[in-house]
Tab-separated table of C-alpha atoms (C1' of nucleotides) in Angstrom:
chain	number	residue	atom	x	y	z
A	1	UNK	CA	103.453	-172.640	88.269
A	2	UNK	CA	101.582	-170.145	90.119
A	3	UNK	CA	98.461	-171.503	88.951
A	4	UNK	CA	95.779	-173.260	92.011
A	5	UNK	CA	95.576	-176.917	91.593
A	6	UNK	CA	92.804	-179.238	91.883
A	7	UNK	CA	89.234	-177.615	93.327
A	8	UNK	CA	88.795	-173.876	94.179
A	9	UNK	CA	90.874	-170.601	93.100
A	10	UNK	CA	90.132	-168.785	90.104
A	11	UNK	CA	92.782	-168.992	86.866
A	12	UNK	CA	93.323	-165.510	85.375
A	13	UNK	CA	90.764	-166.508	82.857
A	14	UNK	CA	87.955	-166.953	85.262
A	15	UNK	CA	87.738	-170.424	85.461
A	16	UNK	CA	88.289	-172.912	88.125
A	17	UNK	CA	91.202	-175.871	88.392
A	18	UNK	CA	88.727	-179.537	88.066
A	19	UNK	CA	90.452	-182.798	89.060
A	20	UNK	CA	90.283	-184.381	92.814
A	21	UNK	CA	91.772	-182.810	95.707
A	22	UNK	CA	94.795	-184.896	96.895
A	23	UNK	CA	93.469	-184.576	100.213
A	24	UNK	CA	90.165	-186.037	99.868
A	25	UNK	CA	88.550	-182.927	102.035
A	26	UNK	CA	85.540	-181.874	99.464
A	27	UNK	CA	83.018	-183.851	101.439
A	28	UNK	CA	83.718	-182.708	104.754
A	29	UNK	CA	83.979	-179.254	103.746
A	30	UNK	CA	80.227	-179.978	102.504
A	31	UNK	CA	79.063	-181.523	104.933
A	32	UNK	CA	80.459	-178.066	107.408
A	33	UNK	CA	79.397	-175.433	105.049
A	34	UNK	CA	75.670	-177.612	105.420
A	35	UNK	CA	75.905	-177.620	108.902
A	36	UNK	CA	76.900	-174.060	109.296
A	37	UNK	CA	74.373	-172.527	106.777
A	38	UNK	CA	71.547	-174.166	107.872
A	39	UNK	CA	72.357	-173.055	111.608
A	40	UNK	CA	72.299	-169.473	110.435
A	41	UNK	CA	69.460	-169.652	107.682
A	42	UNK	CA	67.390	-172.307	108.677
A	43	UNK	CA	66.225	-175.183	106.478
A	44	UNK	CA	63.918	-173.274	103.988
A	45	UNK	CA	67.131	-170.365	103.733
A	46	UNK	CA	69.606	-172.627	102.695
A	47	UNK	CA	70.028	-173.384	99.111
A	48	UNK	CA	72.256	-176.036	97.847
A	49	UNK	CA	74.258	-173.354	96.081
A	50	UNK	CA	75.264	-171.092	98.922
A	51	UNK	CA	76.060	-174.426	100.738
A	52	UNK	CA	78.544	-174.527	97.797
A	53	UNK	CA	79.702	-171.052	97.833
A	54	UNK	CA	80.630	-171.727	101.590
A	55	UNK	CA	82.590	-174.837	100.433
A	56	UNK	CA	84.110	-173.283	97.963
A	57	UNK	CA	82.941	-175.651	95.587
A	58	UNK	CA	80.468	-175.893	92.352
A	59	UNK	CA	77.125	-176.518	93.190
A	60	UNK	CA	77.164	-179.554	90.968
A	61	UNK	CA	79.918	-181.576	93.252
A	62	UNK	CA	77.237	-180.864	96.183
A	63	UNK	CA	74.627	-182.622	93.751
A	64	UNK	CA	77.178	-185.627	92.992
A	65	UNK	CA	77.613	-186.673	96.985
A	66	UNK	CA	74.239	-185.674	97.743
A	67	UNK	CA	71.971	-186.581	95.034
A	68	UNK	CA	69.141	-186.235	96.949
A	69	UNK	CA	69.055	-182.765	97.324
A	70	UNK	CA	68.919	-180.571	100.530
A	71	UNK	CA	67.033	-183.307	102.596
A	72	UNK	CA	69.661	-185.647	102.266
A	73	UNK	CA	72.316	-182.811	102.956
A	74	UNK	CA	70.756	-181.763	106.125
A	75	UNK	CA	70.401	-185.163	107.243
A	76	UNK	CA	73.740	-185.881	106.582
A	77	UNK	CA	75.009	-182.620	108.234
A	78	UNK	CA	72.838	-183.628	111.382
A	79	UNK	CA	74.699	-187.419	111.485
A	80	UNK	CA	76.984	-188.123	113.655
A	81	UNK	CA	78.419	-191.786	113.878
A	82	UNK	CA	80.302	-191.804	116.332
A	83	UNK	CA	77.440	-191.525	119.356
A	84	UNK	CA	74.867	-194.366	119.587
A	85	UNK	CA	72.071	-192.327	121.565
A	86	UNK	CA	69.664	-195.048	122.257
A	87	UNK	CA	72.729	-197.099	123.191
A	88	UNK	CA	74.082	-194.968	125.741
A	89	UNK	CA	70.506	-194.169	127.141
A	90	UNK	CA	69.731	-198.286	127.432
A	91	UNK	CA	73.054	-197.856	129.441
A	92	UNK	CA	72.081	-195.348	131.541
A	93	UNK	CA	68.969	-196.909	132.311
A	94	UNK	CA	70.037	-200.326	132.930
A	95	UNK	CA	72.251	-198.565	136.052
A	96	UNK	CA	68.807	-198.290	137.610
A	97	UNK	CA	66.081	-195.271	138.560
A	98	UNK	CA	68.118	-193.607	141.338
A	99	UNK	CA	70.004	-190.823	140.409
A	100	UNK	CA	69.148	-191.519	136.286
A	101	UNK	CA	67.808	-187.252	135.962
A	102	UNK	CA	71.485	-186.021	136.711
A	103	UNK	CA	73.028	-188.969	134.652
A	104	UNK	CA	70.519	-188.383	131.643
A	105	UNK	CA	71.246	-184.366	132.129
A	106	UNK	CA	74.742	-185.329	132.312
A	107	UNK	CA	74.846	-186.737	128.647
A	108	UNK	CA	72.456	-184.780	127.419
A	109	UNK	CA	74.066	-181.605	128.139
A	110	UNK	CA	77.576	-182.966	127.543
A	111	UNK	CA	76.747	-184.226	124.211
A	112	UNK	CA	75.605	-181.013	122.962
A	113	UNK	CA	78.062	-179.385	124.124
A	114	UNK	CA	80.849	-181.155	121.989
A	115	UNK	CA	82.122	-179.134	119.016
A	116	UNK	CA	79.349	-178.111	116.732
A	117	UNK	CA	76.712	-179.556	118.672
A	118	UNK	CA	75.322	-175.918	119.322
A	119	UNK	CA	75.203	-175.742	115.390
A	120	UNK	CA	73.206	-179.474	114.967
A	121	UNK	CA	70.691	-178.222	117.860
A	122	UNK	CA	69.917	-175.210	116.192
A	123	UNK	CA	69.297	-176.536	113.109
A	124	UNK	CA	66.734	-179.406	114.545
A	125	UNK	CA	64.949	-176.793	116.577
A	126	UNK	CA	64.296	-174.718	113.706
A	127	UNK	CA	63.317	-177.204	111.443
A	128	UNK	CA	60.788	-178.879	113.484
A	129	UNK	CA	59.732	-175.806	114.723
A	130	UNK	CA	58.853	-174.721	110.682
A	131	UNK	CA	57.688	-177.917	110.364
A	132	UNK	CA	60.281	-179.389	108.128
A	133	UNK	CA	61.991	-182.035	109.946
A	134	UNK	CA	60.145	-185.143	111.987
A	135	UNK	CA	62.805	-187.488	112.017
A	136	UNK	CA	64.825	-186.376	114.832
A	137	UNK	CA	61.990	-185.504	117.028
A	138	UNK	CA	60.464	-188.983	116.281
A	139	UNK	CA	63.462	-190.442	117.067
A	140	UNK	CA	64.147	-189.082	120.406
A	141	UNK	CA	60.510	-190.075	120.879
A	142	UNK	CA	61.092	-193.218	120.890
A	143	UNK	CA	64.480	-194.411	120.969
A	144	UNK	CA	65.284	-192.032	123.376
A	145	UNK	CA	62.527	-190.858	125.704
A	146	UNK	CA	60.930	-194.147	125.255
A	147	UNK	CA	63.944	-196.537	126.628
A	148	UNK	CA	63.282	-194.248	130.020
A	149	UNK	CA	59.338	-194.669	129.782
A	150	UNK	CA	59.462	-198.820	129.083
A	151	UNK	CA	61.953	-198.503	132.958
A	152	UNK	CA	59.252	-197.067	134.947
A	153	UNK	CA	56.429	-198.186	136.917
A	154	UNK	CA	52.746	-197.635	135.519
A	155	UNK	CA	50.302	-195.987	135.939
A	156	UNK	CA	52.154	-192.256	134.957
A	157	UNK	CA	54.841	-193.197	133.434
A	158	UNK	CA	54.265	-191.622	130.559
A	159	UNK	CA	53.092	-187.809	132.209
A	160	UNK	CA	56.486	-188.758	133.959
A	161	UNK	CA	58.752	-188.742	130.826
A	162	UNK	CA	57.245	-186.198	128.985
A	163	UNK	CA	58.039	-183.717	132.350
A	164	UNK	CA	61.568	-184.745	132.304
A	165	UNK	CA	61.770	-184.393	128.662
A	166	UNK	CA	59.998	-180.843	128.649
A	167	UNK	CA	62.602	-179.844	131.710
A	168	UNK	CA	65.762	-180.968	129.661
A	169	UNK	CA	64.716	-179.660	126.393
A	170	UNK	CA	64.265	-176.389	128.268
A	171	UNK	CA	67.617	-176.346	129.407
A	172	UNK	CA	68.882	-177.282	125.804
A	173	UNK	CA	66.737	-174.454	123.918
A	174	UNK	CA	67.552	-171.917	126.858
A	175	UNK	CA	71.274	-172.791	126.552
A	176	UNK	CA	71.795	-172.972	122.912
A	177	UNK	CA	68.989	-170.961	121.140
A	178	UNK	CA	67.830	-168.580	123.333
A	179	UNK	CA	71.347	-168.329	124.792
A	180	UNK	CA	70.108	-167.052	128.232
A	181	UNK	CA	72.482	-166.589	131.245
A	182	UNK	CA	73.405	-167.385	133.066
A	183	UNK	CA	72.520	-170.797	131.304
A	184	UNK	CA	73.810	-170.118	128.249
A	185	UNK	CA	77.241	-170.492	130.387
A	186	UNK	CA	76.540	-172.091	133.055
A	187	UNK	CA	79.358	-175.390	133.950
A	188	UNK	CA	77.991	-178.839	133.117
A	189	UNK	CA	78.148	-179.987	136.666
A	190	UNK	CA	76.364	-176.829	138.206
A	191	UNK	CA	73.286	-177.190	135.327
A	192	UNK	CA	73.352	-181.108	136.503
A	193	UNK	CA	73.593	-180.198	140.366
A	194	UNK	CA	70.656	-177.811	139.906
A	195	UNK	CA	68.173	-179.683	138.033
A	196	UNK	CA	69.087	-183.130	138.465
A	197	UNK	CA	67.113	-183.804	141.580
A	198	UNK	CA	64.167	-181.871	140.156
A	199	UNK	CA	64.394	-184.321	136.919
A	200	UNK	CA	64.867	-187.309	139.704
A	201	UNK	CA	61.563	-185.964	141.672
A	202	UNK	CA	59.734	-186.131	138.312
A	203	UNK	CA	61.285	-189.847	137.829
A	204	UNK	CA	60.680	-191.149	140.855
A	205	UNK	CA	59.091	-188.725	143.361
A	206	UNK	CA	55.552	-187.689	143.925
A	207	UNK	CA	53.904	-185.708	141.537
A	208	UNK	CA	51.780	-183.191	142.973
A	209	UNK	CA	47.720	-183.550	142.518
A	210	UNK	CA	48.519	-187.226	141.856
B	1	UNK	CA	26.421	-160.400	86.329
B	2	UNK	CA	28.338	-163.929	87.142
B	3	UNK	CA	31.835	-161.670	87.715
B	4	UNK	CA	33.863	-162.046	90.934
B	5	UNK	CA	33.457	-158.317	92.376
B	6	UNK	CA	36.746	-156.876	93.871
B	7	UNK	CA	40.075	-158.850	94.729
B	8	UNK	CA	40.479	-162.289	94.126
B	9	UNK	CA	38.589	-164.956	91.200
B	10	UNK	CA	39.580	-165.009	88.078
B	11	UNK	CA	37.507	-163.411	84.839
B	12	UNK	CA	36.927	-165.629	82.015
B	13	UNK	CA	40.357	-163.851	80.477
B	14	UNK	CA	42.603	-164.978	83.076
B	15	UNK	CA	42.454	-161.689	84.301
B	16	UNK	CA	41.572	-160.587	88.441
B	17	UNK	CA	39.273	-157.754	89.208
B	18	UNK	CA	41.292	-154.934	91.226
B	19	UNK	CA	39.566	-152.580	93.146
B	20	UNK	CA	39.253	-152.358	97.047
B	21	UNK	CA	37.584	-154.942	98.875
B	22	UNK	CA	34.232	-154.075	100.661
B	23	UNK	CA	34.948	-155.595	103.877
B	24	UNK	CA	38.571	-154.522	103.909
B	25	UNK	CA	39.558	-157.892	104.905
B	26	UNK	CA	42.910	-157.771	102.721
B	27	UNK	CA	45.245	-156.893	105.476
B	28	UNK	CA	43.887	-159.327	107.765
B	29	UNK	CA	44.026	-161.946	105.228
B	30	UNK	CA	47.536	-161.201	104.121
B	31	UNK	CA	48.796	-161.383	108.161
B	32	UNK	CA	47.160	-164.947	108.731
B	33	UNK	CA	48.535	-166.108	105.507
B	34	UNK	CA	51.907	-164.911	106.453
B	35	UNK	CA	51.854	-166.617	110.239
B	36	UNK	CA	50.722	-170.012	108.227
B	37	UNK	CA	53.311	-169.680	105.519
B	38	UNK	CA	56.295	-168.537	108.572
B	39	UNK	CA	55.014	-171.562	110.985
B	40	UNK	CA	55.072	-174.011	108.289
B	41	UNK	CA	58.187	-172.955	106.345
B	42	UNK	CA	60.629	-171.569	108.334
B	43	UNK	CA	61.775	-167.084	108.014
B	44	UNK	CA	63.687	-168.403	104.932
B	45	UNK	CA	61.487	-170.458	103.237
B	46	UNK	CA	58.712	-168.138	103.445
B	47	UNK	CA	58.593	-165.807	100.311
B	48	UNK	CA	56.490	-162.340	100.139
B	49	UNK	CA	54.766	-163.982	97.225
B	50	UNK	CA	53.731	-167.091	98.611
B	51	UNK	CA	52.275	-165.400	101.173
B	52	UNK	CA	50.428	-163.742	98.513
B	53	UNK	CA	49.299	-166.868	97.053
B	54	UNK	CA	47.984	-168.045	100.252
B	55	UNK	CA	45.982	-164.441	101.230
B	56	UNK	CA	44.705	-164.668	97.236
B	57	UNK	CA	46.037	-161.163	96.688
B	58	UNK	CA	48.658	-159.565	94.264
B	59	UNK	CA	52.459	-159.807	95.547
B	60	UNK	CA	52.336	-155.709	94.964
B	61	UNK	CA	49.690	-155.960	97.545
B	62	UNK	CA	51.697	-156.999	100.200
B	63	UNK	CA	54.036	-154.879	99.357
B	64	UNK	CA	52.047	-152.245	99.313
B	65	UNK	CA	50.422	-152.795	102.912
B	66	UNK	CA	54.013	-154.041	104.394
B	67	UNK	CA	56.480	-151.521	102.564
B	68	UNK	CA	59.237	-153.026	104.603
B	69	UNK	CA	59.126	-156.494	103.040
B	70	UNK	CA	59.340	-159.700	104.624
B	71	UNK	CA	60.884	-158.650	107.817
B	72	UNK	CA	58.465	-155.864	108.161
B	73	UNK	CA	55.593	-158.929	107.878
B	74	UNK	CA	57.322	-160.915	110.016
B	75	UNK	CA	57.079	-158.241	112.875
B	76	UNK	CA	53.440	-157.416	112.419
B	77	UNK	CA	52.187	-160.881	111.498
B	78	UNK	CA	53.675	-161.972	115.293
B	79	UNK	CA	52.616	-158.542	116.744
B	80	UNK	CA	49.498	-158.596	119.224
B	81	UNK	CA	47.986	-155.430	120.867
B	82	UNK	CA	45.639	-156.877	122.975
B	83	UNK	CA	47.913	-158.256	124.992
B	84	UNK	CA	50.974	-156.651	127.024
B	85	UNK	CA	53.114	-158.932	127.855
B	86	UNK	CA	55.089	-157.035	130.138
B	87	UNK	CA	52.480	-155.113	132.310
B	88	UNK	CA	50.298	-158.411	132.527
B	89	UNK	CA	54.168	-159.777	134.344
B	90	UNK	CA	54.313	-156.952	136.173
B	91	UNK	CA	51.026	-157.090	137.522
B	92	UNK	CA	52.128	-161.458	138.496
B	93	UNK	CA	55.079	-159.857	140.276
B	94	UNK	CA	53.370	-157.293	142.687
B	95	UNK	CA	51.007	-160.077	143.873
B	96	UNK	CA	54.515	-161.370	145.628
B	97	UNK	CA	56.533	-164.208	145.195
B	98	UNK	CA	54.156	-166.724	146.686
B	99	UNK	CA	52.580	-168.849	144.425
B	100	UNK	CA	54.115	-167.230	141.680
B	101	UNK	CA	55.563	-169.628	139.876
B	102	UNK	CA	51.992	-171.259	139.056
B	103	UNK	CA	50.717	-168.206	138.404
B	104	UNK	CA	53.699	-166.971	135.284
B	105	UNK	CA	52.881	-170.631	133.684
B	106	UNK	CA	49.264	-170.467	134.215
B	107	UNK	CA	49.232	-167.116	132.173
B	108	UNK	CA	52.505	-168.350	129.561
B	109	UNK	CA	50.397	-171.095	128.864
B	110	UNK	CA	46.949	-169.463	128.011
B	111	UNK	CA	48.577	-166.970	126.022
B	112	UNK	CA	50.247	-169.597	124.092
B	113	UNK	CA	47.063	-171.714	123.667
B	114	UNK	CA	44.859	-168.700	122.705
B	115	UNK	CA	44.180	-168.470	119.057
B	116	UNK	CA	47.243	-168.853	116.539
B	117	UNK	CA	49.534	-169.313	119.031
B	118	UNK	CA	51.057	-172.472	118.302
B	119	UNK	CA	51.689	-170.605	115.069
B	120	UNK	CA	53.158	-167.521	116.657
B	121	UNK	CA	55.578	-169.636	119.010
B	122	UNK	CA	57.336	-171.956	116.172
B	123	UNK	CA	57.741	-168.435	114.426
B	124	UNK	CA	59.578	-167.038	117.031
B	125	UNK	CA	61.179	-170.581	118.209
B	126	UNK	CA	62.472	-171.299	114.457
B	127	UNK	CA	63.227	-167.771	113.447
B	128	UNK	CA	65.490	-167.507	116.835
B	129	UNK	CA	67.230	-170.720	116.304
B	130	UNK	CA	68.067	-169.878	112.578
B	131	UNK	CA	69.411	-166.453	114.143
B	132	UNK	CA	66.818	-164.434	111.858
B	133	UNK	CA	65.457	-162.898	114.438
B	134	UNK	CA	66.801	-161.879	118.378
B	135	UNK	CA	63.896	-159.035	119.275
B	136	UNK	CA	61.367	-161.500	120.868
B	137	UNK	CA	63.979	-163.265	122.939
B	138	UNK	CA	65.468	-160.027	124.120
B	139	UNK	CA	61.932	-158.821	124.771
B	140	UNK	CA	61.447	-161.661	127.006
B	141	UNK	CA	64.672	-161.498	128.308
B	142	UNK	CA	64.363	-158.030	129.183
B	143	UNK	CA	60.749	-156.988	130.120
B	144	UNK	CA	59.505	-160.294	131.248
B	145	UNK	CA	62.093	-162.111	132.763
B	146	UNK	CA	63.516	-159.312	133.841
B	147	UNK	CA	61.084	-158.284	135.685
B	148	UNK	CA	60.932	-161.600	137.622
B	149	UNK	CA	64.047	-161.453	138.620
B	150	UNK	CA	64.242	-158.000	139.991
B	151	UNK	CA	61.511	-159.372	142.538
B	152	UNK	CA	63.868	-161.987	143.891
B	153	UNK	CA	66.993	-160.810	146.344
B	154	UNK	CA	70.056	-161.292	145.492
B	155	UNK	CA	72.627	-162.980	145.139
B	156	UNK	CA	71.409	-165.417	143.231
B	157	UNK	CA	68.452	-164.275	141.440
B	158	UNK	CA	69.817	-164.764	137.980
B	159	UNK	CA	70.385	-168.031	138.373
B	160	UNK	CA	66.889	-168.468	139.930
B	161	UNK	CA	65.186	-167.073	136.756
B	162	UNK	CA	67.320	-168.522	134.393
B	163	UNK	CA	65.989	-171.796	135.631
B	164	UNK	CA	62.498	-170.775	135.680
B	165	UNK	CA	62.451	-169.256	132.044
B	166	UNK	CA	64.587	-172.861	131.163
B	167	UNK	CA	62.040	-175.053	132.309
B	168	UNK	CA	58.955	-173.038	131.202
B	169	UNK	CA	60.486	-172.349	127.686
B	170	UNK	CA	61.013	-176.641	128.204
B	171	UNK	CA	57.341	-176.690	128.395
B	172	UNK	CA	56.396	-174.616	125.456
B	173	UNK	CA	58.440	-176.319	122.987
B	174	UNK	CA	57.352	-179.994	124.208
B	175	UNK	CA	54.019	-178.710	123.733
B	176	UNK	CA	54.115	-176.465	120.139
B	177	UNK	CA	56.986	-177.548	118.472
B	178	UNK	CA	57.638	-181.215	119.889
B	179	UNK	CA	53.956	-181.715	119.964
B	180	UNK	CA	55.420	-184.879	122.446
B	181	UNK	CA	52.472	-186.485	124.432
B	182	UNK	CA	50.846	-186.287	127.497
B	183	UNK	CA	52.189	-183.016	127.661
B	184	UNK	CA	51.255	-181.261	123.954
B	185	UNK	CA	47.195	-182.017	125.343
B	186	UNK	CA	47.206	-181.564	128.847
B	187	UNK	CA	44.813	-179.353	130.492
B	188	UNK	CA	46.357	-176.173	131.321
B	189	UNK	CA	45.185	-176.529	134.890
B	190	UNK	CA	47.143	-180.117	134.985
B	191	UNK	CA	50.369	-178.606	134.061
B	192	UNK	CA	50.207	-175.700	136.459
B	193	UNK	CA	49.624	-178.276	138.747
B	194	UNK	CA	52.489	-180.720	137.583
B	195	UNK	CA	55.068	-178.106	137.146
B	196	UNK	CA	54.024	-174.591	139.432
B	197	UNK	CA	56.098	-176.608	142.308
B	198	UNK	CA	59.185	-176.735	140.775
B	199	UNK	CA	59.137	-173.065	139.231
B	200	UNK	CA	58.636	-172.344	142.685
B	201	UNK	CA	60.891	-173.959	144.506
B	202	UNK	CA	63.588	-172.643	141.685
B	203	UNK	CA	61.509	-168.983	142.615
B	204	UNK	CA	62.012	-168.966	146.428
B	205	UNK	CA	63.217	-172.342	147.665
B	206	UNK	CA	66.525	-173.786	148.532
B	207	UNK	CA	68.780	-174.859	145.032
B	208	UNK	CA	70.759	-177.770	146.043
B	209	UNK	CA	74.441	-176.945	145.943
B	210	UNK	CA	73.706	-173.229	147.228
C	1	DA	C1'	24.652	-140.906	88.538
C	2	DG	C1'	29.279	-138.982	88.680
C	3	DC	C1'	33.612	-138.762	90.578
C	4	DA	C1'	37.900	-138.878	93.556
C	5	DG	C1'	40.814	-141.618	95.999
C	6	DT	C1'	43.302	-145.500	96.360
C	7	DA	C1'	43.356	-150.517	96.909
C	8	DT	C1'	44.600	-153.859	93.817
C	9	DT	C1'	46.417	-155.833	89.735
C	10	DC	C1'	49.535	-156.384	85.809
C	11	DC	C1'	53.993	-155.788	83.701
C	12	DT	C1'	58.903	-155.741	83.715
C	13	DC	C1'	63.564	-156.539	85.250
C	14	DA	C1'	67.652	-158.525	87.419
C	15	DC	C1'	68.960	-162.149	89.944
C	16	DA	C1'	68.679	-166.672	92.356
C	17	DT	C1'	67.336	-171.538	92.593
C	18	DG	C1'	67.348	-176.778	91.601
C	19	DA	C1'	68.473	-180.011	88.346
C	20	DG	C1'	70.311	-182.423	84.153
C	21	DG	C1'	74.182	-183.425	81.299
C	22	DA	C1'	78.582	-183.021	78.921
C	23	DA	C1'	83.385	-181.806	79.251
C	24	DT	C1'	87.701	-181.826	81.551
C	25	DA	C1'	91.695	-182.200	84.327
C	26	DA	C1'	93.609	-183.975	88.536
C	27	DC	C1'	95.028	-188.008	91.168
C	28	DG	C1'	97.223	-192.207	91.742
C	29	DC	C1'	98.684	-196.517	89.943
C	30	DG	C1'	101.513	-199.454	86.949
D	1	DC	C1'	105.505	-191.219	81.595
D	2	DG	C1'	100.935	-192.901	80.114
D	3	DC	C1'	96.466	-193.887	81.226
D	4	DG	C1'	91.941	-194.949	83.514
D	5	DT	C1'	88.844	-193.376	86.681
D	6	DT	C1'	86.123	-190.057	88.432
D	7	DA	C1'	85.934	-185.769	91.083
D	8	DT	C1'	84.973	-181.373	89.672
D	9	DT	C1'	83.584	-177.748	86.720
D	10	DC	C1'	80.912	-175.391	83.150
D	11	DC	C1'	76.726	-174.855	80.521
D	12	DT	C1'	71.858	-174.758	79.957
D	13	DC	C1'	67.018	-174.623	81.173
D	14	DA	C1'	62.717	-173.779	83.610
D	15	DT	C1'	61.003	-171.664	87.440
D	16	DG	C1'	60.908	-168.677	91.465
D	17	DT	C1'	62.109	-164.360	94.013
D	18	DG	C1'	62.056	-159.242	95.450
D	19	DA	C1'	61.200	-154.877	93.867
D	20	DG	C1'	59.730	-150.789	91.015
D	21	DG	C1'	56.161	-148.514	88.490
D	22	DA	C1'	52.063	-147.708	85.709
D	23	DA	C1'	47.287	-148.857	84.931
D	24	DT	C1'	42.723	-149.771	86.481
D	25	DA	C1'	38.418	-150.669	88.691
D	26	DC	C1'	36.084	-150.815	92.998
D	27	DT	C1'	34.134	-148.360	97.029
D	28	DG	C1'	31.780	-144.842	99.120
D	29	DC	C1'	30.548	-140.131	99.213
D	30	DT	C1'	28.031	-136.227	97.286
DNA sequence: AGCAGTATTCCTCACATGAGGAATAACGCG
DNA sequence: CGCGTTATTCCTCATGTGAGGAATACTGCT
């Protein structure tokens, strides 16, 4: 038969082949066309459909995994389960103050710049830029940022964190959105030789008018 | 007569009265609705006729004033004459290098906090990370960091300016788009204060690893 | 008051969207 | 091979979008 099976081609008639795929792959190829569309269109330029076009699959199979919509899609785009964040930030803490900026950069950076990161980045930029998406922001607000604020002294601990979180989301934003060199490029280690001390001075050292 | 006169209400037939506005406030109107409706829902979730909705003029309106469409009122809605961007760096520059670090953020960050310009920067932030739009960033790139960096000697002055324009885009976004506290309220002064060192050192001091 | 210019609206069209629901055919097991 | 389950498609509907074009009424000048 020269006919496509299961989900996809076109018969000669028009139509498309229903039934399963064998291989089980609709849902991840979902889940990338997601991830992919809203990195290039942005949360309110996605649609559910041309997340299906992408997948090569109807729009209604999108609505069967993810019957919530496009929130739940890009939510489920952005997951990834195989990282515990707030874990591996209580880790990093609990090694102690000295020499935490270039560990947290480290991660940070190193996390990110796994496969598709660059994609997941994008697409929580732009949707808390427009507004549309609290969750992660919140998140690293608390989970994240705030397992470093609870480890340091009072009485500026907060001012503290919220200089080393400006400096490392500016390397972040400058790396993958703004895609700056030589930034955009730059080696892990260099980015984390350069600015670690200056994230460990705003840790640990004195702040200036303090 | 109890009509509405000119754009806008509604007659008792459903019907709007056409006809110029006196205070030829319909351009205006139509450029602030378009910076709320682009902050607050993304390049691709805005639509020419919500923006319409929100200015409480006629779709054709728009169209009529911005003949280019949406990216055409995307351009002019971030567009500001009073300012210029790259002669008011220029100007920073010639003063020398001393001090100068203070001095880009002191001015970055009043032109951000003027007036609609938390708006204006989660335009350009979300538009750039959904890849909708590259012309600010290689604006800045360009004409303002640019400029910086042909100030500074070689050899490594792109490095040097790459981490400036990293950890002063850091700022901006902590402050507009992560609205993260202490740093979305601080005084102005405080930050220049807090983070002027560092720009400088990145400006003219020694980068570890050199 | 009359009138010209044009800002502003209304109408129309083709196409896209999210969402609900029924039909169907593919997979995998016995 | 037969069959049950369900992944996958097709169909339909209401609503929204950009864009073109004609009509109209308001402003401001004479």
């Amino acid at each position: 038969m020269s006919e496509p099976s299961a989900a996809g081609g076109r018969r000669q008639d028009g139509t498309r082949p229903r039934g399963r795929r064998a291989d089980g792959s609709a849902v991840e190829d979902i889940l990338a066309a997601a991830r992919a569309e809203f990195a290039e269109r942005g949360y309110g330029g996605t649609s559910v459909r041309g997340v299906a076009r992408r997948a090569h699959v109807d729009p209604g199979l999108v609505r069967y995994y993810f019957g919530g919509g496009k929130p739940e899609l890009f939510a489920m785009a952005l997951a990834r389960r195989e990282i515990d964040p707030a874990g591996v930030v209580a880790t990093l803490v609990a090694d102690g103050l000295d020499g935490l900026g270039a560990r947290l950069l480290d991660v940070v950076v190193g996390t990110w710049d796994a496969p598709g990161g660059r994609e997941r980045f994008r697409m929580v930029i732009a949707a808390t830029a427009s507004g549309q998406d609290h969750l992660v922001r919140d998140f690293l607000a608390s989970e994240v940022f705030g397992r470093v604020r609870a480890a340091l002294p009072a009485p500026d601990a907060d001012l503290r964190v919220g200089l080393v979180a400006s400096h490392l989301v500016g390397v972040l934003v400058t790396r993958y959105v703004l895609e700056l060199e030589p930034v955009a490029s730059a080696p892990r280690e260099e980015l984390v030789a350069l600015v670690g001390p200056t994230l460990q001075r705003y840790l640990t050292g004195e702040l200036p008018g303090a």
